[in-house]
Coordinates of C-alpha atoms and ligand atoms in Angstrom, one line a residue:
M26 CA 141.3 155.4 141.9
F27 CA 140.0 157.5 144.1
T28 CA 136.6 157.8 146.0
I29 CA 134.5 160.6 146.5
I30 CA 132.8 161.5 149.6
G31 CA 131.4 164.8 150.0
N32 CA 134.1 167.7 148.5
E33 CA 136.7 165.0 149.2
K34 CA 138.8 162.9 146.6
V35 CA 139.7 159.8 149.3
D36 CA 142.9 157.9 148.0
S37 CA 144.6 157.3 151.3
G38 CA 145.1 154.3 153.6
E39 CA 144.9 150.7 153.1
K40 CA 143.8 149.8 149.4
I41 CA 141.8 147.2 147.3
P42 CA 143.4 145.7 144.6
V43 CA 141.0 145.4 141.2
R44 CA 141.9 142.7 139.0
N45 CA 141.4 142.0 135.2
P46 CA 139.3 138.6 134.9
A47 CA 140.8 137.9 131.4
T48 CA 144.7 137.9 133.0
G49 CA 144.2 138.1 136.7
E50 CA 146.6 141.0 137.0
V51 CA 145.9 144.1 139.0
I52 CA 144.9 146.9 137.1
D53 CA 144.1 149.3 139.6
Y54 CA 143.5 150.1 143.8
V55 CA 141.0 151.7 145.2
P56 CA 140.9 152.6 149.0
S57 CA 139.7 150.4 152.1
L58 CA 137.9 152.8 154.0
P59 CA 137.2 152.8 157.8
R60 CA 134.1 152.6 159.5
E61 CA 134.4 156.2 160.5
E62 CA 134.6 157.6 156.7
V63 CA 131.6 155.2 156.2
K64 CA 129.4 157.1 159.1
N65 CA 130.9 160.2 157.4
A66 CA 129.5 159.6 154.1
I67 CA 126.2 159.2 155.8
D68 CA 126.1 162.3 157.6
I69 CA 127.7 164.3 154.5
A70 CA 124.6 162.9 152.5
L71 CA 122.0 164.4 155.3
D72 CA 123.9 167.2 155.3
T73 CA 123.5 168.0 151.5
S74 CA 119.8 166.9 151.4
P75 CA 118.6 170.8 151.5
R76 CA 120.8 171.5 148.9
L77 CA 119.8 169.1 146.8
N78 CA 115.8 169.9 147.6
A79 CA 116.5 173.8 147.1
I80 CA 117.3 172.6 143.5
A81 CA 113.5 172.7 141.7
P82 CA 112.6 169.0 140.1
A83 CA 112.1 170.4 137.1
K84 CA 116.3 171.7 137.2
R85 CA 117.1 168.5 138.9
S86 CA 115.6 166.8 135.4
R87 CA 118.0 169.2 133.1
L88 CA 120.9 167.9 135.1
L89 CA 120.1 164.5 134.8
T90 CA 119.8 164.9 131.0
E91 CA 123.3 166.7 130.9
V92 CA 124.7 163.6 132.8
A93 CA 123.0 161.5 130.4
K94 CA 125.0 163.3 127.9
A95 CA 128.0 163.1 129.3
I96 CA 127.9 159.4 130.0
R97 CA 127.6 159.4 125.9
G98 CA 130.6 161.5 125.3
N99 CA 132.4 158.8 127.4
V100 CA 131.2 155.6 126.0
D101 CA 134.4 154.2 124.7
D102 CA 136.6 155.0 127.8
L103 CA 133.6 154.0 130.2
A104 CA 133.0 150.4 128.0
V105 CA 137.0 149.8 128.1
T106 CA 136.9 150.3 132.0
M107 CA 134.0 148.1 132.3
T108 CA 135.8 145.2 130.2
R109 CA 138.5 145.2 131.9
E110 CA 137.3 144.9 135.5
T111 CA 134.2 142.6 134.8
G112 CA 135.5 140.7 131.6
R113 CA 132.0 141.7 129.7
P114 CA 132.8 141.6 125.9
I115 CA 133.2 144.8 124.7
K116 CA 130.4 145.1 122.4
S117 CA 128.4 144.0 124.8
S118 CA 129.8 146.7 127.5
R119 CA 129.3 149.6 125.0
L120 CA 125.9 148.7 124.8
E121 CA 125.7 148.6 128.3
I122 CA 126.6 152.2 128.6
E123 CA 124.4 153.6 126.1
R124 CA 121.7 151.6 128.7
T125 CA 122.7 153.4 131.3
A126 CA 122.3 157.4 129.6
Q127 CA 118.8 155.6 128.6
I128 CA 118.2 155.3 132.4
F129 CA 119.6 158.8 133.5
E130 CA 117.0 160.1 130.8
L131 CA 114.3 158.0 131.8
A132 CA 114.2 159.4 135.3
A133 CA 114.7 162.9 133.8
S134 CA 111.1 162.0 132.5
E135 CA 109.6 160.2 135.0
L136 CA 110.2 162.2 138.1
R137 CA 107.1 164.5 136.9
R138 CA 105.0 161.7 136.7
A139 CA 106.5 160.3 140.2
L140 CA 106.1 163.6 142.0
E141 CA 102.9 164.9 140.6
G142 CA 100.5 164.2 143.5
Q143 CA 97.0 164.2 143.9
F144 CA 93.9 166.9 145.0
I145 CA 91.1 165.2 146.4
P146 CA 88.3 167.4 147.3
L147 CA 86.3 165.0 150.1
D148 CA 83.0 165.8 148.8
L149 CA 83.6 163.2 145.6
Y150 CA 82.3 160.8 147.9
E151 CA 79.2 160.4 150.0
L152 CA 81.1 160.4 153.3
P153 CA 79.6 161.3 156.8
A154 CA 78.3 164.7 157.1
G155 CA 80.9 167.4 158.0
N156 CA 83.0 166.2 155.5
E157 CA 82.2 168.8 152.9
N158 CA 84.5 171.2 153.6
R159 CA 87.3 169.3 153.6
V160 CA 90.2 168.8 150.6
A161 CA 93.3 166.5 150.8
F162 CA 96.4 166.9 148.9
V163 CA 98.6 163.7 148.6
K164 CA 102.8 164.9 147.8
R165 CA 105.3 162.5 147.4
E166 CA 108.3 163.9 149.4
P167 CA 112.5 162.3 149.4
L168 CA 113.2 159.8 152.1
G169 CA 116.5 161.6 153.0
V170 CA 119.4 159.3 152.6
V171 CA 119.3 156.3 150.2
A172 CA 122.2 153.7 150.7
A173 CA 122.9 151.5 147.5
I174 CA 124.7 148.3 147.1
T175 CA 125.7 146.8 143.8
P176 CA 126.9 143.3 142.4
F177 CA 130.0 142.8 139.8
N178 CA 128.3 142.0 136.8
F179 CA 126.5 145.2 135.3
P180 CA 128.2 148.0 137.3
A181 CA 126.8 150.7 135.5
A182 CA 123.3 150.0 134.3
S183 CA 123.0 149.0 138.1
F184 CA 124.7 152.2 139.2
A185 CA 122.1 154.4 137.0
H186 CA 119.2 152.1 138.6
K187 CA 120.0 153.4 142.1
V188 CA 121.3 156.7 141.8
A189 CA 119.1 158.5 138.9
P190 CA 115.6 157.8 140.6
A191 CA 117.4 158.8 143.9
L192 CA 118.6 162.0 143.1
A193 CA 115.7 162.4 140.7
V194 CA 113.1 162.6 143.6
G195 CA 115.2 164.5 146.2
N196 CA 117.5 161.4 147.7
T197 CA 120.9 161.9 148.4
V198 CA 123.0 158.8 148.0
V199 CA 125.7 156.8 149.7
F200 CA 126.8 154.0 147.4
K201 CA 129.0 151.1 147.9
P202 CA 130.5 149.4 144.5
S203 CA 131.5 145.5 144.5
S204 CA 134.8 145.7 145.6
L205 CA 135.5 143.5 142.5
T206 CA 134.3 145.9 139.7
P207 CA 134.4 149.6 141.6
L208 CA 136.0 151.1 138.7
T209 CA 133.3 152.2 136.0
Q210 CA 131.1 153.3 138.7
L211 CA 133.7 155.7 140.1
K212 CA 133.9 157.3 136.9
L213 CA 130.2 157.6 136.6
A214 CA 130.3 159.1 139.7
Q215 CA 132.4 161.6 138.9
L216 CA 130.2 162.5 135.9
V217 CA 127.1 162.9 138.2
L218 CA 128.8 165.2 140.4
K219 CA 129.8 167.7 137.5
E220 CA 126.2 168.6 137.2
F221 CA 125.0 167.5 141.0
P222 CA 126.3 169.3 144.4
P223 CA 128.8 168.1 146.3
G224 CA 127.8 165.1 148.9
S225 CA 124.4 164.3 146.8
L226 CA 126.2 161.8 145.9
N227 CA 129.0 159.8 147.9
V228 CA 131.0 156.1 146.8
V229 CA 132.2 154.4 149.8
T230 CA 134.5 151.3 148.9
G231 CA 135.8 148.8 151.6
N232 CA 135.1 145.7 153.6
S233 CA 131.6 144.8 152.2
E234 CA 130.5 143.1 155.7
M235 CA 131.4 146.5 157.8
I236 CA 129.7 148.9 154.9
G237 CA 126.3 147.1 154.8
D238 CA 126.5 146.8 158.5
E239 CA 126.9 150.7 158.9
F240 CA 124.0 151.0 156.2
V241 CA 121.6 148.8 158.4
S242 CA 122.0 150.2 161.7
N243 CA 122.8 153.7 160.9
E244 CA 119.6 155.5 161.9
K245 CA 120.2 158.3 159.0
V246 CA 119.9 156.2 156.1
S247 CA 115.9 155.5 155.1
L248 CA 116.2 152.8 152.4
I249 CA 118.4 150.4 151.5
T250 CA 118.4 149.4 147.7
F251 CA 120.3 146.4 147.1
T252 CA 121.2 144.1 144.1
G253 CA 123.3 140.6 144.5
S254 CA 122.8 137.5 145.7
A255 CA 120.0 136.1 147.8
S256 CA 121.9 135.2 150.8
V257 CA 123.9 138.4 151.3
G258 CA 120.3 140.4 150.3
L259 CA 117.9 138.8 152.7
D260 CA 120.4 139.0 155.9
L261 CA 120.7 142.7 154.9
A262 CA 116.7 143.1 154.4
S263 CA 116.1 141.5 157.8
R264 CA 118.1 144.0 159.9
A265 CA 117.4 146.8 157.7
V266 CA 113.4 146.2 158.2
K267 CA 114.2 145.6 161.8
N268 CA 115.6 148.8 162.1
G269 CA 112.5 151.1 160.5
K270 CA 114.4 151.1 157.1
R271 CA 112.8 150.8 153.7
V272 CA 114.4 148.1 151.3
I273 CA 114.2 147.2 147.8
M274 CA 116.1 143.8 147.1
E275 CA 117.3 142.4 143.3
L276 CA 118.7 139.2 144.2
G277 CA 119.5 135.9 142.5
G278 CA 117.7 133.9 139.6
S279 CA 117.8 130.1 138.7
D280 CA 115.2 131.0 135.4
A281 CA 113.9 128.2 133.8
M282 CA 113.2 128.0 129.8
V283 CA 110.4 125.7 128.8
V284 CA 110.3 124.2 125.3
L285 CA 106.9 122.5 124.0
E286 CA 106.8 120.0 121.2
D287 CA 105.2 122.7 118.9
A288 CA 107.9 125.2 119.5
D289 CA 110.1 126.9 116.9
I290 CA 113.2 124.7 117.8
D291 CA 115.4 127.1 115.9
K292 CA 114.4 130.3 117.9
A293 CA 114.2 128.5 121.2
V294 CA 117.9 127.4 120.8
R295 CA 118.9 130.8 119.6
S296 CA 117.3 132.0 123.0
A297 CA 119.2 129.3 125.1
L298 CA 122.5 130.1 123.5
V299 CA 122.1 133.9 124.3
G300 CA 120.5 133.7 127.3
R301 CA 122.8 131.6 128.9
F302 CA 126.3 131.8 127.4
D303 CA 126.3 135.8 126.8
F304 CA 128.9 137.1 129.6
A305 CA 129.5 133.2 130.3
G306 CA 126.0 133.2 131.9
Q307 CA 126.9 135.7 134.7
F308 CA 123.5 137.8 134.4
C309 CA 120.7 137.3 137.4
N310 CA 118.3 136.8 134.5
A311 CA 120.4 134.1 132.2
T312 CA 118.5 131.1 131.2
K313 CA 120.0 128.8 134.0
R314 CA 117.8 125.5 132.9
V315 CA 116.1 124.3 129.9
I316 CA 113.1 122.2 130.5
V317 CA 112.1 120.6 127.0
R318 CA 109.7 118.4 126.0
R319 CA 110.9 114.6 124.9
E320 CA 109.4 114.5 121.6
V321 CA 111.8 117.4 120.9
E322 CA 114.6 116.9 123.1
E323 CA 116.8 115.2 120.2
E324 CA 116.8 117.9 117.8
F325 CA 117.1 120.9 120.9
T326 CA 120.1 119.4 122.2
E327 CA 122.0 118.8 119.1
K328 CA 121.0 122.3 117.3
L329 CA 122.2 123.7 120.9
K330 CA 125.5 121.9 120.6
S331 CA 126.3 122.9 116.8
G332 CA 125.0 126.8 118.1
L333 CA 127.4 126.4 120.9
Q334 CA 130.4 125.1 118.7
K335 CA 130.8 128.4 116.9
F336 CA 130.8 130.5 120.1
R337 CA 134.2 131.9 120.6
A338 CA 136.1 132.2 124.3
G339 CA 138.9 134.8 124.4
D340 CA 139.7 137.7 125.5
P341 CA 136.7 140.2 125.8
M342 CA 138.6 143.3 124.4
D343 CA 138.5 141.1 121.2
E344 CA 135.1 141.9 119.1
G345 CA 134.5 138.5 118.1
V346 CA 134.6 137.1 121.4
D347 CA 131.3 135.8 123.3
I348 CA 132.7 133.6 126.0
P349 CA 134.6 135.8 128.2
P350 CA 136.5 134.6 131.7
L351 CA 134.1 134.4 134.8
I352 CA 134.9 136.8 137.4
S353 CA 137.2 135.6 140.0
S354 CA 139.4 132.3 140.3
D355 CA 136.7 131.7 143.3
A356 CA 133.7 131.7 140.6
V357 CA 135.4 129.2 138.3
A358 CA 136.0 127.0 141.6
R359 CA 132.3 126.8 142.3
M360 CA 131.7 125.8 138.4
K361 CA 133.8 122.6 139.1
E362 CA 131.8 122.1 142.3
F363 CA 128.5 122.4 140.2
L364 CA 129.7 120.3 137.5
N365 CA 131.3 117.6 139.8
D366 CA 127.9 117.7 142.1
A367 CA 125.7 117.3 138.6
L368 CA 128.0 113.9 137.3
A369 CA 128.0 112.5 140.5
A370 CA 123.9 113.0 140.7
G371 CA 123.7 111.1 137.2
G372 CA 124.0 113.5 135.2
E373 CA 125.5 113.4 131.4
E374 CA 127.8 115.7 130.0
V375 CA 126.7 116.3 126.4
Y376 CA 128.9 119.1 125.6
E377 CA 132.0 121.1 126.8
G378 CA 133.7 123.6 124.6
K379 CA 137.4 124.7 124.9
V380 CA 138.6 127.9 126.6
P381 CA 142.0 129.7 127.4
D382 CA 144.2 128.1 130.0
K383 CA 145.0 131.7 131.5
G384 CA 142.5 133.8 133.2
Y385 CA 139.7 132.8 134.8
Y386 CA 137.9 130.7 132.3
F387 CA 135.3 127.7 132.7
P388 CA 134.3 126.4 129.7
P389 CA 130.7 126.4 128.2
V390 CA 129.1 123.0 129.2
V391 CA 125.9 121.3 128.4
L392 CA 124.4 118.8 130.7
R393 CA 121.5 116.1 130.5
L394 CA 119.6 115.7 133.9
S395 CA 116.5 113.5 134.6
P396 CA 113.4 115.5 136.2
E397 CA 114.1 113.5 139.3
S398 CA 117.5 114.7 139.9
K399 CA 118.9 116.1 142.7
A400 CA 121.9 117.9 141.5
R401 CA 122.3 121.5 143.0
V402 CA 122.1 122.7 139.4
L403 CA 118.6 122.4 138.9
R404 CA 117.8 124.4 142.7
E405 CA 120.5 126.6 143.4
E406 CA 121.8 129.9 141.5
V407 CA 124.7 128.6 138.9
F408 CA 126.7 132.0 137.7
G409 CA 128.4 130.7 134.9
P410 CA 128.2 128.8 131.9
I411 CA 126.5 125.3 132.6
L412 CA 123.4 124.6 131.0
P413 CA 121.1 121.7 131.9
V414 CA 118.5 120.6 130.1
V415 CA 115.6 118.5 131.6
P416 CA 113.3 116.2 129.3
V417 CA 109.8 116.0 130.7
S418 CA 106.8 113.7 129.3
S419 CA 104.2 116.7 129.8
D420 CA 103.3 120.3 130.6
E421 CA 102.5 119.4 134.2
E422 CA 106.0 117.8 134.7
A423 CA 107.5 120.5 132.8
V424 CA 105.6 123.5 135.7
R425 CA 106.9 121.0 138.6
V426 CA 110.1 121.0 137.5
A427 CA 110.6 124.9 136.9
N428 CA 109.1 125.6 140.2
S429 CA 111.1 123.1 142.0
T430 CA 113.7 126.2 143.4
Q431 CA 113.7 128.9 146.0
Y432 CA 114.2 131.5 143.3
G433 CA 111.2 133.3 140.9
L434 CA 113.0 136.1 138.5
D435 CA 112.5 135.5 135.0
A436 CA 111.2 132.2 133.1
S437 CA 109.8 131.6 129.5
V438 CA 107.9 129.2 127.7
F439 CA 108.1 128.4 123.6
T440 CA 105.0 127.2 122.1
K441 CA 103.0 128.2 119.0
D442 CA 99.8 127.6 121.2
F443 CA 98.8 130.8 123.0
S444 CA 96.1 129.7 125.4
R445 CA 98.6 126.7 126.2
A446 CA 102.0 129.3 127.1
Y447 CA 99.3 131.4 128.8
E448 CA 98.2 128.7 131.4
I449 CA 102.1 128.0 131.6
A450 CA 103.1 131.5 132.5
S451 CA 100.2 131.6 135.1
K452 CA 101.6 128.6 137.1
L453 CA 104.8 129.5 136.8
K454 CA 106.8 130.9 140.2
A455 CA 108.7 133.9 138.6
G456 CA 108.6 138.0 138.4
T457 CA 108.3 137.8 134.7
V458 CA 107.5 135.2 132.3
V459 CA 108.5 135.6 128.7
I460 CA 106.1 133.7 125.8
N461 CA 108.6 132.4 123.0
D462 CA 111.9 134.7 123.9
T463 CA 115.1 134.6 126.0
T464 CA 114.5 135.2 129.7
R465 CA 117.1 137.8 129.3
L466 CA 114.7 140.4 128.5
R467 CA 114.5 143.7 130.2
W468 CA 113.4 147.2 129.4
D469 CA 114.1 149.7 132.1
N470 CA 110.9 151.2 132.7
L471 CA 108.8 147.7 133.1
P472 CA 108.8 146.2 136.9
F473 CA 111.8 143.9 136.9
G474 CA 112.1 141.9 140.3
G475 CA 111.5 138.6 141.5
V476 CA 109.4 136.4 144.1
L477 CA 110.4 134.1 146.8
K478 CA 114.0 134.7 147.4
S479 CA 114.9 136.4 144.1
G480 CA 113.7 139.5 145.9
I481 CA 111.2 142.3 147.5
G482 CA 109.6 144.6 145.5
R483 CA 110.1 145.6 141.6
E484 CA 112.9 147.9 140.4
S485 CA 111.8 150.5 136.9
V486 CA 112.8 154.3 136.8
I487 CA 109.1 155.0 137.7
N488 CA 108.7 152.3 140.7
T489 CA 112.0 152.6 141.9
M490 CA 111.0 156.7 142.4
L491 CA 107.8 155.5 144.0
E492 CA 109.7 153.6 146.6
M493 CA 112.3 156.3 147.1
T494 CA 109.3 158.8 148.3
E495 CA 106.9 158.9 151.3
T496 CA 103.4 159.3 150.5
K497 CA 102.1 162.2 152.0
L498 CA 98.7 163.3 153.1
V499 CA 97.7 166.7 153.7
V500 CA 94.3 167.4 154.9
Y501 CA 92.8 171.3 154.8
S502 CA 89.3 172.0 156.7
R503 CA 87.9 174.8 155.5
Ligands
NAD625 P1 126.9 139.7 145.9 O1 126.0 139.3 146.8 O2 128.3 138.5 146.2 O3 127.6 140.6 146.2 C1 126.8 142.0 145.6 C2 127.2 143.5 146.4 O4 127.3 143.1 147.9 C3 128.7 143.6 146.4 O5 128.9 144.9 146.2 C4 129.4 142.9 147.4 O6 130.5 143.6 147.6 C5 128.3 143.5 148.6 N1 128.3 142.7 150.0 C6 128.9 141.0 149.9 N2 128.8 140.9 151.3 C7 128.3 141.6 151.8 C8 127.7 142.0 153.2 N3 127.9 141.1 153.9 N4 126.9 142.8 153.5 C9 127.0 143.8 152.7 N5 126.9 143.8 151.4 C10 127.8 142.7 151.0 O7 126.7 139.5 144.5 P2 127.7 139.4 143.4 O8 128.3 138.2 143.3 O9 128.2 140.8 142.9 O10 126.6 139.5 142.1 C11 125.9 138.1 141.3 C12 124.3 138.0 142.1 O11 123.8 139.2 142.0 C13 123.8 136.9 141.8 O12 123.2 136.3 142.6 C14 123.0 137.7 140.4 O13 121.4 137.1 140.3 C15 122.4 139.1 141.4 N6 122.4 139.9 140.7 C16 120.6 140.4 140.6 C17 120.2 141.0 139.4 C18 118.6 141.6 139.9 O14 118.1 142.6 139.3 N7 117.8 140.6 140.4 C19 121.0 142.0 138.5 C20 122.4 141.5 138.8 C21 122.5 140.7 139.9

């Protein structure tokens, strides 16, 4: 598939293969652009800025609504493309495409709130004499060029979370998809560019390190918005900030679910199953560890095992499939390493499911680990279907185990006692704590993001718009 820079459909030179993880087969190719083309895309984005800003915000709002309509009109094609390149179950891909349209609609309405500004007569305050005749205007201005980088796992919604707010507030975009899953985003970019002027969105595919390096070092880029792993994101962030750029970083997680002895165990089990095994666990806010009070450990684990037996692994295009493949053979190899390490560290495997032999599958696994275990699955981010269950004897121990990672994205607590839940929620290091539901909750206009190595800033449509604008203070003296 071609990529789009300015007016041009670029489809020449070296190519990167895109594979279907369910079969390992190559399904398409995208160009591997030389650095000059990436620089060119940034130049074009900067040059297009006045044209984009000549379109009044009210009109931009209408264009975003038209993009949302176009996305809805192409749900089937976009969902199939997404399933073929990510391996995400087709029913889940359809939901994400609908969500993508909603994010564009949110941007269409929220741009009014983001760009509203303020009018402040200074004589509202008892200021030193001489201020009586002064008034201040606070306005929001676009930053210029936004560079965006997204991960493989939710190409449509991550595209929307970066492109829709940027265009809404008048920034042009240079966008880098994951090399593993560029196809859905290239199709979405075509829909956006049916409404917005050429050059307002430019897509660059190719060597990730080179493109990242150009983004952080090119002085024409004002902000880098990155969603992906902590190791890549924090390295890019430190170099970008050194060069005076703003950053929004949405990074990894090792989300803990805490289950207390008075919890609704059936609900906790359902939440753990969805939280950990949907899309084979490849979500940033997947439930990556369960910490359960010893009093209910056996009941929780038995119910988890029987729930998991009903999960069917297979072809993600099949409507009935729950466990799809992982994204790549490297991802499968990483799961094997995590499992071997956990077993060597004293972990006990209490469940292992079945998966097809062909394609990048890894079976769903449940492990039992002691709270003192040094296993990597309790500290690092496990982006696959391994769920460690850790029995604990007190709420304090639960909090200690939950907080024993460098990540702090989401967490959840299950109990019928709200004040106990609130106490634990206050002690958990996390950007979001959900009480009595899965860690996988995200509504697109609520502030989503992490503490520690899980991120910098919060991504909701309105928050992103504010991050993507400069506050300009204009003071007028009569
Ligand atoms: P990744 O970090 O490997 O890649 C993310 C993006 O960065 C891709 O586009 C990739 O091509 C690019 N990239 C890789 N190396 C680069 C470099 N040196 N310079 C510039 N760009 C580079 O992550 P992934 O495997 O695609 O996605 C999974 C990760 O993303 C997990 O850690 C997950 O938790 C995280 N994630 C976070 C959120 C969130 O909102 N917090 C959402 C989804 C995924």
